[in-house]
Coordinates of C-alpha atoms in Angstrom, one line a residue:
Chain A
M1 CA 59.7 132.4 56.4
P2 CA 63.0 132.6 58.4
E3 CA 61.3 135.3 61.2
T4 CA 59.7 134.1 64.3
A5 CA 56.3 134.4 64.9
L6 CA 57.1 137.0 67.7
Q7 CA 59.4 138.9 65.5
L8 CA 56.9 139.0 62.4
A9 CA 54.0 140.4 65.5
A10 CA 56.4 142.8 66.8
R11 CA 56.7 144.4 63.7
V12 CA 53.0 144.5 62.7
G13 CA 51.7 145.0 66.5
R14 CA 53.9 148.5 66.5
G15 CA 52.5 149.3 62.8
Q16 CA 55.8 148.8 61.2
L17 CA 54.7 146.5 58.9
G18 CA 51.2 145.9 57.1
P19 CA 49.1 143.5 58.7
A20 CA 48.8 141.8 55.2
E21 CA 52.3 141.4 54.7
P22 CA 53.3 138.1 56.8
A23 CA 50.0 136.2 55.2
A24 CA 51.2 137.1 52.2
Q25 CA 54.8 136.3 52.0
S26 CA 54.2 133.0 53.5
L27 CA 51.4 132.1 50.9
A28 CA 54.0 133.1 48.4
R29 CA 56.4 130.6 50.6
I30 CA 53.7 127.4 50.0
R31 CA 53.2 127.9 46.7
A32 CA 57.0 127.9 46.0
S33 CA 57.8 125.1 48.0
D34 CA 54.3 122.5 48.2
D35 CA 54.5 121.2 45.1
R36 CA 57.7 119.2 46.9
L37 CA 56.6 118.6 50.2
H38 CA 52.3 118.9 49.6
A39 CA 51.8 120.0 53.5
F40 CA 48.8 121.8 52.5
L41 CA 45.1 120.7 51.6
S42 CA 43.9 123.6 51.4
L43 CA 45.3 127.6 50.7
R44 CA 43.2 130.2 52.4
E45 CA 44.2 133.0 49.2
D46 CA 41.9 135.6 50.6
A47 CA 44.2 135.8 53.6
P48 CA 46.2 139.1 53.3
E49 CA 43.3 140.3 51.5
R50 CA 40.9 139.9 54.9
A51 CA 44.2 141.1 57.3
S52 CA 44.1 144.2 55.3
R53 CA 40.6 144.7 55.5
L54 CA 40.4 144.8 59.0
G55 CA 42.9 147.2 59.1
R56 CA 46.6 148.1 60.5
S57 CA 44.8 149.4 63.5
A58 CA 43.0 146.0 64.1
F59 CA 46.0 144.5 64.9
L60 CA 47.8 146.8 67.1
G61 CA 49.4 145.3 70.1
L62 CA 48.3 141.8 69.8
P63 CA 50.4 139.0 70.8
L64 CA 50.0 137.6 67.6
A65 CA 49.4 140.2 65.1
G66 CA 49.6 139.4 61.4
V67 CA 51.3 135.8 62.1
P68 CA 51.0 133.3 59.8
V69 CA 49.5 130.0 61.1
A70 CA 48.5 126.6 59.3
I71 CA 46.0 124.4 60.9
K72 CA 45.3 121.0 60.2
D73 CA 42.9 119.5 58.6
N74 CA 40.7 118.3 61.6
L75 CA 40.1 121.6 63.3
N76 CA 36.9 123.4 62.4
L77 CA 37.7 126.8 60.5
V78 CA 34.3 128.4 59.3
G79 CA 34.2 128.7 55.3
T80 CA 37.2 126.3 54.6
V81 CA 36.6 123.0 53.7
T82 CA 37.7 120.7 56.6
S83 CA 38.5 117.0 54.9
C84 CA 40.3 115.6 57.8
G85 CA 42.6 113.8 55.4
S86 CA 39.4 111.8 53.9
R87 CA 37.0 111.5 51.0
M88 CA 34.4 110.8 53.6
L89 CA 34.7 114.8 54.3
A90 CA 36.1 116.1 51.0
N91 CA 33.7 118.4 50.3
Y92 CA 32.5 119.6 54.1
R93 CA 32.9 123.0 55.1
S94 CA 32.6 124.6 58.5
P95 CA 30.0 125.8 59.7
Y96 CA 31.9 126.8 62.5
T97 CA 35.5 127.8 64.0
A98 CA 37.2 125.8 66.7
T99 CA 38.0 127.5 70.3
V100 CA 41.3 127.8 69.4
V101 CA 41.3 129.0 66.0
E102 CA 38.7 131.5 67.1
R103 CA 41.4 132.7 69.8
L104 CA 44.4 132.4 67.6
E105 CA 42.5 134.8 65.6
R106 CA 41.4 136.6 68.3
A107 CA 45.2 137.3 69.3
G108 CA 45.7 138.6 65.3
A109 CA 46.9 135.4 63.7
V110 CA 45.7 135.1 60.2
V111 CA 45.2 131.6 59.0
V112 CA 46.9 130.6 55.7
G113 CA 45.8 127.4 54.9
K114 CA 44.7 123.8 56.5
T115 CA 47.7 121.2 56.4
N116 CA 47.7 117.9 55.6
L117 CA 47.2 114.5 58.3
D118 CA 46.5 110.8 57.8
E119 CA 42.9 110.1 57.9
F120 CA 41.0 111.3 60.6
A121 CA 44.5 111.4 62.6
M122 CA 45.2 108.0 62.6
G123 CA 48.7 107.3 61.7
S124 CA 52.3 107.7 61.8
S125 CA 53.8 109.4 59.1
T126 CA 50.8 111.4 57.2
E127 CA 50.9 108.8 54.2
N128 CA 47.0 107.7 55.0
S129 CA 45.8 110.8 54.0
A130 CA 43.0 111.0 50.8
F131 CA 44.8 113.0 49.2
G132 CA 48.3 111.7 48.8
A133 CA 51.8 111.5 51.5
T134 CA 53.1 114.9 52.7
R135 CA 57.0 114.8 52.4
N136 CA 59.6 115.3 55.1
P137 CA 61.4 118.3 54.4
W138 CA 64.9 117.6 55.2
D139 CA 64.7 114.2 53.3
L140 CA 61.4 114.4 50.2
G141 CA 62.1 110.4 50.2
R142 CA 61.1 109.8 53.7
V143 CA 57.9 110.8 55.7
P144 CA 57.1 113.9 57.9
G145 CA 55.7 111.4 60.7
G146 CA 52.1 111.8 61.3
S147 CA 49.6 112.3 62.0
S148 CA 50.0 116.1 61.7
G149 CA 52.6 116.1 59.5
G150 CA 51.5 118.2 57.8
S151 CA 51.9 121.3 60.1
A152 CA 55.3 119.8 61.2
A153 CA 56.8 120.3 57.4
A154 CA 54.8 123.6 57.0
V155 CA 57.2 124.7 59.6
A156 CA 60.1 122.9 59.4
G157 CA 60.2 123.8 55.3
G158 CA 59.7 127.6 56.6
Q159 CA 55.8 128.0 55.2
V160 CA 54.7 129.4 58.1
P161 CA 56.7 130.1 61.8
L162 CA 53.7 128.7 64.0
A163 CA 51.1 125.4 63.2
L164 CA 48.6 124.1 65.0
G165 CA 48.1 119.9 64.9
S166 CA 46.3 117.5 67.2
D167 CA 47.8 114.1 69.5
T168 CA 45.9 111.8 70.1
G169 CA 48.8 108.9 70.8
G170 CA 51.7 110.7 69.4
S171 CA 50.3 113.3 66.6
V172 CA 51.9 116.2 67.2
R173 CA 55.2 115.5 68.8
L174 CA 56.7 112.2 66.2
P175 CA 56.0 114.7 63.4
A176 CA 58.0 117.5 65.0
A177 CA 60.9 115.2 66.2
F178 CA 61.0 113.8 61.6
C179 CA 60.4 117.5 61.2
G180 CA 63.1 119.0 63.6
V181 CA 60.9 121.8 65.4
L182 CA 59.1 121.9 68.4
G183 CA 55.8 120.0 69.2
F184 CA 54.1 120.4 72.2
K185 CA 51.1 118.5 73.8
P186 CA 49.5 119.8 76.4
T187 CA 47.4 118.0 79.2
Y188 CA 44.5 116.8 78.1
G189 CA 41.9 119.3 78.9
R190 CA 44.7 122.3 78.7
L191 CA 43.3 123.3 75.3
S192 CA 39.6 123.4 74.0
R193 CA 38.8 120.5 71.2
Y194 CA 35.9 122.5 70.5
G195 CA 35.7 122.3 66.7
L196 CA 38.2 119.8 66.9
V197 CA 37.0 116.5 64.9
A198 CA 36.8 113.6 67.5
F199 CA 39.0 110.3 66.8
A200 CA 39.4 109.3 70.6
S201 CA 38.2 112.2 72.8
S202 CA 39.3 110.9 76.1
L203 CA 42.9 111.1 74.4
D204 CA 42.6 113.7 71.6
Q205 CA 44.3 116.9 72.7
V206 CA 45.4 120.2 70.3
G207 CA 48.5 120.5 70.2
V208 CA 51.7 123.7 68.6
L209 CA 54.7 123.3 66.5
A210 CA 57.0 126.2 66.4
R211 CA 60.7 126.8 65.7
S212 CA 61.2 128.3 68.8
S213 CA 60.0 127.8 72.6
A214 CA 58.6 132.0 72.7
D215 CA 56.7 131.3 69.9
L216 CA 54.9 128.2 71.5
A217 CA 54.6 130.7 74.7
A218 CA 52.6 133.2 72.9
A219 CA 50.3 130.7 71.2
L220 CA 49.6 128.6 74.2
D221 CA 48.9 131.9 76.4
V222 CA 46.2 133.0 74.1
M223 CA 44.8 129.8 73.4
C224 CA 44.6 128.6 77.2
G225 CA 41.5 128.2 79.6
I226 CA 38.4 127.2 80.1
D227 CA 35.9 127.0 77.5
P228 CA 32.1 126.5 78.2
L229 CA 31.8 124.3 74.9
D230 CA 34.3 121.7 75.8
S231 CA 33.3 120.3 79.6
T232 CA 36.9 118.9 79.8
S233 CA 38.5 122.1 78.9
I234 CA 40.7 123.1 82.5
D235 CA 40.8 126.6 83.9
H236 CA 43.1 129.1 85.4
P237 CA 46.1 128.4 83.0
P238 CA 50.0 129.6 84.0
S239 CA 51.6 132.4 82.0
F240 CA 53.9 130.3 79.8
T241 CA 55.5 133.3 78.5
A242 CA 56.8 134.4 82.1
A243 CA 57.7 130.5 82.6
L244 CA 60.4 130.9 79.9
D245 CA 62.4 132.4 82.1
L246 CA 61.8 130.1 85.5
G247 CA 65.3 128.5 85.1
I248 CA 66.1 125.0 85.5
S249 CA 68.8 124.7 88.4
G250 CA 68.0 122.4 90.9
L251 CA 65.3 120.6 88.4
R252 CA 65.2 116.3 88.9
V253 CA 65.5 115.0 86.0
G254 CA 64.3 111.3 85.2
W255 CA 65.4 109.2 82.3
I256 CA 62.9 106.8 81.8
R257 CA 64.2 103.5 81.9
Q258 CA 62.0 101.6 79.7
A259 CA 63.4 103.9 76.8
L260 CA 67.0 103.7 77.3
R261 CA 67.7 100.7 74.7
G262 CA 67.5 99.8 71.0
N263 CA 67.7 103.8 70.3
H264 CA 69.5 104.9 67.1
P265 CA 73.1 106.2 67.7
A266 CA 71.8 109.8 67.3
V267 CA 69.0 109.6 69.1
E268 CA 71.3 108.3 72.2
R269 CA 73.6 111.7 70.9
A270 CA 70.8 113.3 71.0
M271 CA 70.1 112.4 74.8
A272 CA 73.3 112.9 75.8
T273 CA 73.5 116.4 74.8
V274 CA 70.4 116.9 76.2
Q275 CA 71.3 115.9 79.7
Q276 CA 75.1 118.2 79.4
V277 CA 73.2 121.2 78.8
L278 CA 70.6 120.5 81.4
E279 CA 72.9 119.5 84.2
A280 CA 75.2 122.4 83.5
G281 CA 72.0 124.9 84.1
G282 CA 72.1 123.1 87.9
A283 CA 69.5 120.5 86.8
R284 CA 70.3 116.8 88.7
F285 CA 69.8 113.7 86.4
G286 CA 68.7 110.1 87.3
E287 CA 66.6 106.9 86.0
A288 CA 63.3 106.3 86.6
D289 CA 61.4 102.6 86.6
L290 CA 57.9 103.3 85.0
P291 CA 57.9 99.0 84.1
T292 CA 54.1 98.7 83.0
L293 CA 55.1 101.6 80.2
E294 CA 56.0 98.3 78.2
A295 CA 52.3 97.2 77.6
A296 CA 51.6 101.0 76.5
V297 CA 51.1 100.4 72.9
P298 CA 48.8 97.5 73.1
A299 CA 46.7 99.4 75.6
Y300 CA 46.9 102.6 73.7
Y301 CA 45.9 101.1 70.5
L302 CA 42.5 99.0 72.1
I303 CA 41.4 102.4 74.0
A304 CA 41.9 104.5 71.0
D305 CA 40.1 102.4 68.3
S306 CA 37.2 101.3 70.8
E307 CA 37.0 105.5 71.1
A308 CA 37.3 106.1 67.5
S309 CA 34.8 103.1 66.3
S310 CA 32.3 105.1 68.7
N311 CA 32.9 108.3 67.2
L312 CA 33.2 107.7 63.6
A313 CA 29.6 106.2 63.8
R314 CA 28.4 110.0 63.0
Y315 CA 29.5 109.0 59.4
D316 CA 26.4 107.5 58.3
G317 CA 26.2 109.5 54.9
M318 CA 22.9 110.7 56.0
L319 CA 23.2 114.4 57.4
Y320 CA 26.4 115.1 55.7
G321 CA 29.6 113.5 54.3
L322 CA 29.8 111.3 51.4
R323 CA 26.5 109.5 50.5
S324 CA 26.2 106.3 48.4
G325 CA 24.7 103.3 48.3
G326 CA 20.9 103.9 46.3
S327 CA 17.4 103.8 48.4
D328 CA 17.7 101.1 51.5
Y329 CA 19.2 102.9 54.2
S330 CA 21.4 100.3 55.7
A331 CA 23.5 100.3 52.3
V332 CA 23.5 103.9 52.5
M333 CA 25.3 103.8 55.5
A334 CA 27.5 100.6 54.6
E335 CA 28.3 101.7 50.9
S336 CA 28.7 105.4 52.3
R337 CA 31.3 104.3 54.6
A338 CA 33.0 101.5 52.5
E339 CA 33.9 104.3 50.3
G340 CA 34.4 107.5 52.5
F341 CA 37.1 105.3 54.8
G342 CA 40.5 104.2 53.9
Q343 CA 42.3 100.8 54.7
E344 CA 43.5 102.0 58.1
V345 CA 40.7 104.1 59.4
K346 CA 38.2 100.7 58.5
R347 CA 40.8 99.0 60.4
R348 CA 40.8 100.5 63.2
V349 CA 37.0 101.1 63.1
L350 CA 36.5 97.3 62.8
M351 CA 39.5 96.2 65.7
G352 CA 37.5 98.9 68.1
T353 CA 34.1 97.0 67.3
Y354 CA 35.7 93.9 68.4
A355 CA 37.0 95.3 71.4
L356 CA 33.8 96.3 72.5
S357 CA 31.6 93.9 71.4
S358 CA 29.9 91.4 73.6
G359 CA 32.2 88.7 75.1
Y360 CA 35.3 90.3 74.0
Y361 CA 34.4 93.8 76.3
D362 CA 36.3 92.5 79.2
A363 CA 39.6 91.3 77.7
Y364 CA 40.3 94.2 75.5
Y365 CA 38.5 97.4 76.4
S366 CA 38.2 96.6 80.0
K367 CA 41.3 95.1 80.4
A368 CA 43.0 97.7 78.7
M369 CA 41.5 100.5 80.6
R370 CA 43.2 99.0 83.8
V371 CA 46.5 98.9 82.2
R372 CA 45.9 102.7 81.3
R373 CA 45.7 102.7 85.3
L374 CA 48.9 101.5 86.0
I375 CA 50.6 103.2 83.6
A376 CA 49.3 106.5 85.0
R377 CA 50.1 105.4 88.3
D378 CA 53.6 104.2 87.1
F379 CA 53.9 108.0 85.7
A380 CA 52.7 109.1 89.2
A381 CA 55.0 107.4 91.4
A382 CA 58.2 108.4 88.9
F383 CA 57.0 112.2 89.8
G384 CA 57.1 111.5 93.6
A385 CA 60.8 111.2 92.5
Y386 CA 61.4 113.7 89.8
D387 CA 60.0 116.9 88.5
L388 CA 60.4 116.2 84.9
L389 CA 60.8 112.7 83.0
L390 CA 62.3 112.5 79.6
C391 CA 62.9 109.8 77.0
P392 CA 63.4 110.5 73.1
T393 CA 60.2 111.0 71.2
A394 CA 61.2 107.7 68.8
A395 CA 64.2 105.6 68.8
E396 CA 64.6 106.2 65.1
P397 CA 64.9 109.1 62.3
A398 CA 62.5 109.7 60.1
F399 CA 61.8 106.6 57.4
P400 CA 61.4 106.3 54.1
I401 CA 57.8 106.6 52.3
G402 CA 56.3 103.2 52.1
E403 CA 58.6 101.3 54.7
R404 CA 56.2 100.8 57.4
S405 CA 52.7 101.6 55.3
A406 CA 52.1 97.7 54.2
D407 CA 52.6 96.6 58.3
P408 CA 50.6 98.1 60.9
L409 CA 52.1 97.0 63.2
A410 CA 55.4 98.0 62.3
M411 CA 53.8 101.4 62.0
Y412 CA 52.1 101.1 65.1
R413 CA 55.5 100.4 67.0
T414 CA 56.8 103.5 65.9
D415 CA 54.5 105.3 68.5
V416 CA 56.4 103.3 71.4
Y417 CA 57.2 106.3 73.5
T418 CA 54.6 108.7 72.7
V419 CA 51.2 106.6 73.5
G420 CA 51.8 105.8 77.1
I421 CA 52.2 109.7 78.0
S422 CA 48.9 110.3 75.9
L423 CA 47.2 107.6 78.1
A424 CA 48.1 109.3 81.3
G425 CA 47.1 112.8 79.9
L426 CA 50.0 114.5 80.9
P427 CA 52.0 117.2 78.7
A428 CA 55.0 116.8 76.9
L429 CA 57.3 117.9 74.3
S430 CA 59.3 117.2 71.8
L431 CA 62.6 119.0 71.5
P432 CA 65.0 118.9 68.3
A433 CA 68.6 118.2 70.0
G434 CA 70.2 116.5 67.1
Y435 CA 71.1 115.0 63.4
A436 CA 71.8 111.5 62.4
Q437 CA 73.3 110.9 59.3
V438 CA 71.7 108.8 57.1
D439 CA 72.0 108.1 53.5
G440 CA 73.9 111.8 52.9
K441 CA 71.2 113.6 54.4
Q442 CA 70.9 115.0 57.5
L443 CA 68.0 114.3 59.7
P444 CA 66.8 115.8 62.8
V445 CA 65.5 113.2 66.0
G446 CA 64.0 115.0 69.0
I447 CA 63.7 114.3 73.2
Q448 CA 60.7 114.1 75.2
L449 CA 60.3 116.2 78.1
I450 CA 57.5 115.3 80.3
A451 CA 56.0 117.1 83.1
P452 CA 53.0 116.2 85.6
A453 CA 49.7 117.2 84.8
L454 CA 48.8 120.5 85.0
R455 CA 52.7 121.6 85.0
D456 CA 52.8 122.3 81.5
E457 CA 54.9 125.4 81.9
L458 CA 58.1 123.6 83.3
I459 CA 58.5 122.5 80.2
L460 CA 58.9 125.7 78.2
A461 CA 61.4 126.8 81.1
V462 CA 63.5 123.9 80.6
S463 CA 62.9 124.2 76.5
Q464 CA 63.9 127.9 76.5
H465 CA 67.0 127.2 78.8
F466 CA 67.9 124.4 76.0
E467 CA 67.2 126.9 73.1
R468 CA 69.4 129.4 74.7
V469 CA 72.7 127.6 75.3
T470 CA 72.4 125.6 72.1
E471 CA 72.0 128.5 70.5
G472 CA 68.9 127.3 68.8
R473 CA 71.1 125.2 66.6
F474 CA 68.4 122.2 66.5
F475 CA 65.5 124.5 65.8
G476 CA 65.7 125.4 62.0
I477 CA 64.3 125.9 58.8
A478 CA 65.5 122.2 56.5
P479 CA 68.2 122.9 54.5
G480 CA 66.6 123.7 50.9
F481 CA 64.1 125.7 52.6
A482 CA 65.4 128.8 53.9
Chain B
M1 CA 40.9 85.1 66.6
I2 CA 38.6 86.4 63.9
D3 CA 37.1 83.9 61.4
E4 CA 35.2 85.3 58.5
A5 CA 31.2 84.9 60.6
E6 CA 33.0 86.8 63.0
L7 CA 34.4 89.3 60.4
D8 CA 30.5 89.3 59.2
H9 CA 29.6 90.2 62.4
L10 CA 32.0 93.0 63.1
M11 CA 30.9 94.5 59.7
E12 CA 27.6 94.1 60.0
L13 CA 28.2 96.0 64.0
A14 CA 29.9 98.8 62.1
K15 CA 28.1 98.8 58.7
L16 CA 31.0 99.1 57.1
K17 CA 31.1 96.6 53.9
L18 CA 34.0 95.2 52.9
S19 CA 35.3 94.0 49.7
A20 CA 35.8 90.0 49.2
A21 CA 39.8 91.0 48.8
E22 CA 39.4 93.6 51.5
Q23 CA 37.6 91.2 54.2
E24 CA 40.8 88.7 53.5
Q25 CA 43.2 91.2 53.9
I26 CA 41.9 93.0 56.7
R27 CA 41.0 89.9 58.6
G28 CA 44.6 89.0 58.6
D29 CA 45.7 91.8 59.5
L30 CA 43.5 92.0 62.5
N31 CA 44.3 88.7 63.9
A32 CA 48.0 89.8 63.4
I33 CA 47.7 92.8 65.6
L34 CA 45.2 91.1 68.2
G35 CA 48.1 88.6 68.7
Y36 CA 50.4 91.6 69.4
F37 CA 47.6 93.3 71.7
S38 CA 47.6 89.8 73.6
A39 CA 50.6 91.0 75.4
L40 CA 48.1 92.8 77.8
E41 CA 47.6 89.3 79.2
Q42 CA 50.7 88.9 80.9
L43 CA 49.4 91.8 83.1
D44 CA 48.2 91.3 86.5
T45 CA 45.0 94.1 87.1
E46 CA 43.0 92.2 89.8
G47 CA 41.8 94.8 91.3
V48 CA 43.1 97.7 89.7
P49 CA 40.0 99.6 88.8
E50 CA 39.5 101.1 84.8
L51 CA 40.6 105.0 84.0
A52 CA 38.2 106.1 81.5
R53 CA 40.2 109.3 81.0
P54 CA 43.2 111.0 82.4
V55 CA 41.7 113.7 84.6
E56 CA 39.2 113.1 87.1
L57 CA 35.8 115.0 85.7
E58 CA 32.7 116.4 87.6
N59 CA 29.9 117.1 85.4
V60 CA 29.3 120.7 83.9
L61 CA 25.8 122.0 83.9
R62 CA 24.8 125.2 82.5
E63 CA 21.1 127.3 82.2
D64 CA 19.0 125.7 79.5
Q65 CA 19.6 129.3 77.6
P66 CA 19.3 129.7 74.2
G67 CA 22.6 130.6 72.6
P68 CA 23.6 131.2 68.7
M69 CA 22.7 128.6 66.5
F70 CA 22.9 127.4 62.9
S71 CA 20.3 129.0 60.6
Q72 CA 18.2 125.8 58.9
E73 CA 19.9 127.1 55.6
E74 CA 23.8 126.7 57.2
A75 CA 22.3 123.3 58.5
L76 CA 21.0 121.9 55.7
G77 CA 24.2 123.7 53.7
L78 CA 25.9 120.0 54.2
A79 CA 23.0 117.7 53.3
A80 CA 23.8 115.2 50.8
A81 CA 19.8 115.8 49.4
R82 CA 17.4 117.7 50.9
E83 CA 13.7 118.3 50.4
Q84 CA 11.1 121.4 51.7
G85 CA 13.6 122.6 54.2
F86 CA 14.4 119.0 55.9
F87 CA 17.4 116.4 55.5
K88 CA 16.1 113.6 52.9
V89 CA 17.1 110.3 54.0
P90 CA 16.0 107.0 52.2
R91 CA 13.0 105.2 54.1
V92 CA 13.9 103.7 57.3
V93 CA 10.6 102.3 57.8
E94 CA 8.9 100.0 56.0

């Protein structure tokens, strides 16, 4: 739908539009376009009816009154299947609701469906889903990025104005860049992880995808804050909506030197555009040196795989999820996991098991955690000189479906600019800032804005400034889906 | 370098059974990835403490008071097999 979340909420919140209307329109758009995109794994067909039952008055004055939202299928919502894109959980019906989803609903949002993802959020293209790949709305022959590719395609394809994803090493930011929408990963701890299916617990964060900075801020405002059910959640959130008008005058901005070379020309043009717009608004630019960042990809994958091997041990075929393998308990475990997990998940579980196993722990897992400390120190030093750091979200625009799916290392290298930020737990936004022309198609590219921990709101101020000056011309619905 | 014996050991630790064809493929992948990870050896981390999580946290405790929880029916609703109000699992102790 072309309207922003806040435009819809204003009309429903004032009683000018029935609360079921936006959800009904959104579902109609999904039905009309999802055979092309495959952004959704399941639809909540009764979403309009649920909104109607609550009644018009229940939505009056709510910040997200009637706003249709899509949520990644690794977020629990009671009564819905939460498959994580895996055969393991194909029939898992959530008995409870994630805190972030509950808070969105309490603010008036209406969940219309669950979106596709790489299995257990492990991937950079949404090709690793057990239920088929999602396609990029800008070019159906290309990937939407991953792992929150379904959420990004749903927002860029005009199916919903707002979606939730999760970001462990770039899984919100990369698909946002490839699909030309805003994708924000807050500081680790800003958003509750209760009800988000665990992949790598020291890295996982819920993230938001939208087509306007104000929508992003509104969603963050209703979701942030401490949650007694997540001991890593942080209290005293800022007002993101108030931060939209902070302005950028005097802001010290640093390009990350390690990310300046080897980028697609369209990415370089987008970098120039961002610099030009921010400089005209009074920001000052320089370069920041983060030498250890070169080691971010191996450090990230060692840590994420290790944590995943531990977190995914719960899928043992015993209490829930797929069960296979007869009457011997050991065979049930081994065969349920063999049948339930796809290739990439198996690779990562085995790699993580190796990195944590006796004799290799120091050389791999422990080493990676020390490198993680060095990367965090590099960021801390850079933020001594700069308020905000910038680098591309990815070196290139979206790649063709199938190009990297047989080559795990090529897929991992796609994440070169996002994973270091995750290791340091920092907030970052992928800002759509330009287009590449590839094979006659227009493909979006994104630039990351990175702030110090707990200064998330600064990013929103910059995003809003950029959106206003560029009149939102990089933030639109993909052609063919408007 | 992960050889066949090492992969057998990992499959046992991870409780993950792979077909012969899968084993060959995954072993090749893992060794290529490990080769790439070896770049970390170049970095001097002598005396650098591990960073296990990005924000400093203190343990959070709460009063041990019962709150809302799943009913037996809700919990068992996801079970692969059940019997007389219990999860039914394969025999574990001989």
